[in-house]
Coordinates of C-alpha atoms in Angstrom, one line a residue:
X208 CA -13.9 -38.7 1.5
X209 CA -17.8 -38.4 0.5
X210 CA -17.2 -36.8 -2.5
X211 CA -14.5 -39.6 -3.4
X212 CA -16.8 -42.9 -2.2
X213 CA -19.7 -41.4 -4.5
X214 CA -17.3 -40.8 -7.3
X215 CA -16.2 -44.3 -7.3
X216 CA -19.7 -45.3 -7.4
X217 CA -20.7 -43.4 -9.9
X218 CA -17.4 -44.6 -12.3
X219 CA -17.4 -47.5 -11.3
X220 CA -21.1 -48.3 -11.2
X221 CA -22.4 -52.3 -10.1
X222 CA -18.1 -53.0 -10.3
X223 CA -17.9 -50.4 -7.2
X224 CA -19.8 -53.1 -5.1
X225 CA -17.0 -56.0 -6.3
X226 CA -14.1 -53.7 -5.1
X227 CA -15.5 -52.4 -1.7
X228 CA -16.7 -54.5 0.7
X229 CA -16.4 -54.4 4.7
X230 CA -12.5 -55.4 5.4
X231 CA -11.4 -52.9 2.5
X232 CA -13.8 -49.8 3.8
X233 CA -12.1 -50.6 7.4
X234 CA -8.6 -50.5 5.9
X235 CA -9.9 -47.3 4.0
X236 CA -11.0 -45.5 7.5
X237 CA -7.9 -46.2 9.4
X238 CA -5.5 -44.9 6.3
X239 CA -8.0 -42.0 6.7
X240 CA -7.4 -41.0 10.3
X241 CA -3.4 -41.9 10.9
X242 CA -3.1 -39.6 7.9
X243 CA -5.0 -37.0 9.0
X244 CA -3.1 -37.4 12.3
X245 CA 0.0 -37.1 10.2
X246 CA -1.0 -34.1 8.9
X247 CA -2.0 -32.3 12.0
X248 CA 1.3 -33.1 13.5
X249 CA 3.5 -32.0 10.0
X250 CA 1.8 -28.9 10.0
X251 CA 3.2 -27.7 13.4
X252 CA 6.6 -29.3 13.1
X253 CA 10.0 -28.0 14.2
X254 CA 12.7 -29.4 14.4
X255 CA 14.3 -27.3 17.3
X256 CA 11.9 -28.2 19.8
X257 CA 12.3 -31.7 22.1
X258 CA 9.0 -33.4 20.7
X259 CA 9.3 -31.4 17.1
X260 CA 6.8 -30.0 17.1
X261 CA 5.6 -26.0 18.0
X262 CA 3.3 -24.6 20.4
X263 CA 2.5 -21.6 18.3
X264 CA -0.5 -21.3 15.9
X265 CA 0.2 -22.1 12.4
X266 CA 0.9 -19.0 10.8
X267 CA 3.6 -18.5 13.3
X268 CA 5.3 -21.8 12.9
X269 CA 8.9 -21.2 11.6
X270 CA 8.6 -22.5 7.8
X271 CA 10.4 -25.9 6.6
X272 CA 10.1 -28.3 4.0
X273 CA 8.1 -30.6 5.9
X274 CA 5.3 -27.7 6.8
X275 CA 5.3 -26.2 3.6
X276 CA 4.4 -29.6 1.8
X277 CA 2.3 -30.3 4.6
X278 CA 0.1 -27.2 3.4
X279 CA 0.4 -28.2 0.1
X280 CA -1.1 -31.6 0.8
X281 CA -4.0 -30.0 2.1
X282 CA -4.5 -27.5 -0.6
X283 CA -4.5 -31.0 -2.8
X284 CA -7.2 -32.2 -1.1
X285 CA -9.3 -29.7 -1.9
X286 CA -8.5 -29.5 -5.5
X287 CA -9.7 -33.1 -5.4
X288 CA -12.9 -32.6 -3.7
X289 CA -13.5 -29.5 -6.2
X290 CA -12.3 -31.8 -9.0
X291 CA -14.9 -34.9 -7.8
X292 CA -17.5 -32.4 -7.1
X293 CA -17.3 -30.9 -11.2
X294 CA -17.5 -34.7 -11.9
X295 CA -20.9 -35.2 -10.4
X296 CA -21.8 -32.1 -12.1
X297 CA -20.8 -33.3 -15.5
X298 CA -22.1 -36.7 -15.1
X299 CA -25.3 -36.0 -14.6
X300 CA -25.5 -33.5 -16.8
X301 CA -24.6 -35.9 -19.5
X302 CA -27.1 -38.4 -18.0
X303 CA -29.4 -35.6 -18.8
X304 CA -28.3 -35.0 -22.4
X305 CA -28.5 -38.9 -23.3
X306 CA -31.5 -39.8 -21.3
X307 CA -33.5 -36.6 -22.2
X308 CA -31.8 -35.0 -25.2
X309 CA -32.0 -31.8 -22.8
X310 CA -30.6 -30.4 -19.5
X311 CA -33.7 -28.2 -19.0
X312 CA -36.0 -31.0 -18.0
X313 CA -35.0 -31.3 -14.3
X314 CA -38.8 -32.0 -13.9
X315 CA -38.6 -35.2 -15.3
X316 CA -35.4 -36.0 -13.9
X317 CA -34.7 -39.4 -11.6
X318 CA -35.5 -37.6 -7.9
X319 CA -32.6 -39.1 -6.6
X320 CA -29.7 -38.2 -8.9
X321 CA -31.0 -34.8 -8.0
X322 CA -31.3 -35.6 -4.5
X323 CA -26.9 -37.0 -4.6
X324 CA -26.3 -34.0 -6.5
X325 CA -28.0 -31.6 -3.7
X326 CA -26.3 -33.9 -1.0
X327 CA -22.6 -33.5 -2.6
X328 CA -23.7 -29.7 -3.2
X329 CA -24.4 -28.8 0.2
X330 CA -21.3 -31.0 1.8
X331 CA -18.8 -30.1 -1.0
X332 CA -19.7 -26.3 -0.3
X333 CA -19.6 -26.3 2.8
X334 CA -16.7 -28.4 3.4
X335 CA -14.9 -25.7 0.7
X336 CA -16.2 -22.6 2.6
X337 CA -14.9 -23.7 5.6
X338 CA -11.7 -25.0 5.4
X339 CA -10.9 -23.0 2.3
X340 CA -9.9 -19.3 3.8
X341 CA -8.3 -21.1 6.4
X342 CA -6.0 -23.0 4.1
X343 CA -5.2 -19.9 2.2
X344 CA -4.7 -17.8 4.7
X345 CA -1.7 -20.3 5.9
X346 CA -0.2 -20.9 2.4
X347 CA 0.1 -17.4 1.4
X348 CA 1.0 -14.3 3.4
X349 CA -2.4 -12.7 2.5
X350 CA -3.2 -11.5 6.3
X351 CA -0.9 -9.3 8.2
X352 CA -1.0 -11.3 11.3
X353 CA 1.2 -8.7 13.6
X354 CA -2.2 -6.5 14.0
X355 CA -4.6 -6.9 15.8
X356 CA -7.1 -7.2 12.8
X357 CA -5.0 -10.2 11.7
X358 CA -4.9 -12.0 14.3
X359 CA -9.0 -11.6 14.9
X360 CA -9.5 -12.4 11.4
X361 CA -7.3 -15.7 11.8
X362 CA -9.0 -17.0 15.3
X363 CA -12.8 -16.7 13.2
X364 CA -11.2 -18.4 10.1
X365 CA -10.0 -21.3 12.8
X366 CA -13.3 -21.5 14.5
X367 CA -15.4 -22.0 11.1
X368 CA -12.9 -24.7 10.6
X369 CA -13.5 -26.4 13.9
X370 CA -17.2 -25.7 13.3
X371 CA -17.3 -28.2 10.1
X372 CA -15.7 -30.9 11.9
X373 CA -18.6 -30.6 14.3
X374 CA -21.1 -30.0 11.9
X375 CA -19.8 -33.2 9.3
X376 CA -21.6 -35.7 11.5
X377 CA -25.2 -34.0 10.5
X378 CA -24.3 -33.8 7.2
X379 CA -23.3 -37.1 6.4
X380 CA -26.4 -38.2 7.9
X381 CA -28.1 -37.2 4.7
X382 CA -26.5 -40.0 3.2
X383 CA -28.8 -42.6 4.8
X384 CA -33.1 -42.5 5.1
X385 CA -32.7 -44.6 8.4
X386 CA -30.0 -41.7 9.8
X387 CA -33.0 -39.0 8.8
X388 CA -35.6 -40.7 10.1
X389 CA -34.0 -41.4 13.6
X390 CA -32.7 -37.5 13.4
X391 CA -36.1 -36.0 13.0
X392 CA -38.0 -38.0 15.9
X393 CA -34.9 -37.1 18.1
X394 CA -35.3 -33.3 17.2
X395 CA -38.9 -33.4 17.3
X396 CA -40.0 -35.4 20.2
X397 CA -42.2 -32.7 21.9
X398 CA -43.9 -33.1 18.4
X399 CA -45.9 -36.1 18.6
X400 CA -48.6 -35.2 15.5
X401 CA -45.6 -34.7 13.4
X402 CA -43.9 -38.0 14.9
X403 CA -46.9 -39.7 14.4
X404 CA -46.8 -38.4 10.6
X405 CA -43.5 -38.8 10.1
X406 CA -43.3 -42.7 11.7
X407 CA -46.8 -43.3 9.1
X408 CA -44.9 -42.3 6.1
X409 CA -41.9 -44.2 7.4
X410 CA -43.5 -47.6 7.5
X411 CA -45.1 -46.8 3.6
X412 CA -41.9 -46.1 2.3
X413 CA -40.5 -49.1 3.8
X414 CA -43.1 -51.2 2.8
X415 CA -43.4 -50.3 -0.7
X416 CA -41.0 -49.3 -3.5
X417 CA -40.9 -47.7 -6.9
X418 CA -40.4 -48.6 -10.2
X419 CA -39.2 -45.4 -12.1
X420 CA -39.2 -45.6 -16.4
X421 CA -37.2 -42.9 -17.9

């Protein structure tokens, strides 16, 4: 969802701001999660139980046309946010060409279109290196799951996935300079010369800005 909001913005440019506003980002979020509830329940459906859906982990779940476009879906969604994230990489490499006439003067480039690209980077990859074993591992028979190396191998897949839904929340903090700054004085209170720093450069930031010439 990251990767999409910032590749709106970045298509869409001063127009993204006339499309989105508050009522349309709520309607986005709550597409969001009853989907993603949708999904969760698809993937263990089956039709011979009374609530249809299975108790047994996903690689055991009898196949049907429901689960198997299920797992589908989700192998989609990862082709987009590979697809968005090779967009940001093109973009700005372009940006580079026509600002610059080079891509080899990162020194000189605009701090924060390297900053997004290192944001989208490290969420992108780690969103992909994550979910994306786990996701394999389900659509194809690449894991012999009847021994006992298979079925290890499939619980440590599972946790990393669990583990990025509970790692997300940090990373989209890195979004927002307010989210950082109330981060690091939570994490740091037993530090109070660095809190002390950290609250002084806070205040100049906020009270001055910078005008950047290409």
């Amino acid at each position: 969802m990251f990767n999409l909001d910032r590749g709106c913005v970045l298509y869409f440019g001063v127009k993204y701001y006339r499309y989105i506003n508050r009522k349309c980002l709520l309607m986005f979020f709550t597409v969001v999660w009853i989907l993603a509830i949708v999904i969760t329940y698809c993937r263990f459906y089956d039709s011979t139980t009374p609530w249809a859906i299975s108790c047994k982990p996903v690689f055991a779940t009898e196949s049907n046309v429901v689960t198997e476009l299920t797992k589908w879906t989700i192998a989609l969604i990862l082709a987009v946010n590979l697809a968005t994230y090779f967009y940001f990489v093109v973009y700005i490499r372009n940006r580079f060409i026509r600002v610059y006439g080079t891509t080899s003067r990162k020194n000189l480039a605009p701090s924060n279109q390297l900053r997004l690209l290192g944001k989208v980077s490290l969420i992108t990859g780690y969103f992909i290196l994550s979910y994306l074993p786990y996701v394999l591992t389900t659509l194809f028979p690449l894991l012999d799951y009847k021994t006992q190396n298979g079925k290890i191998a499939h619980t440590v897949l599972l946790s990393l996935l669990i583990l990025n839904s509970a790692v997300n929340p940090f990373l989209y903090i890195l979004r927002f300079r307010e989210a950082i700054y109330q981060m690091k004085c939570l994490l740091c209170f037993w530090n109070e010369p660095y809190i002390d720093k950290l609250k002084k450069r806070y205040k100049e930031q906020f009270a001055t800005y910078e005008i950047r010439v290409p």
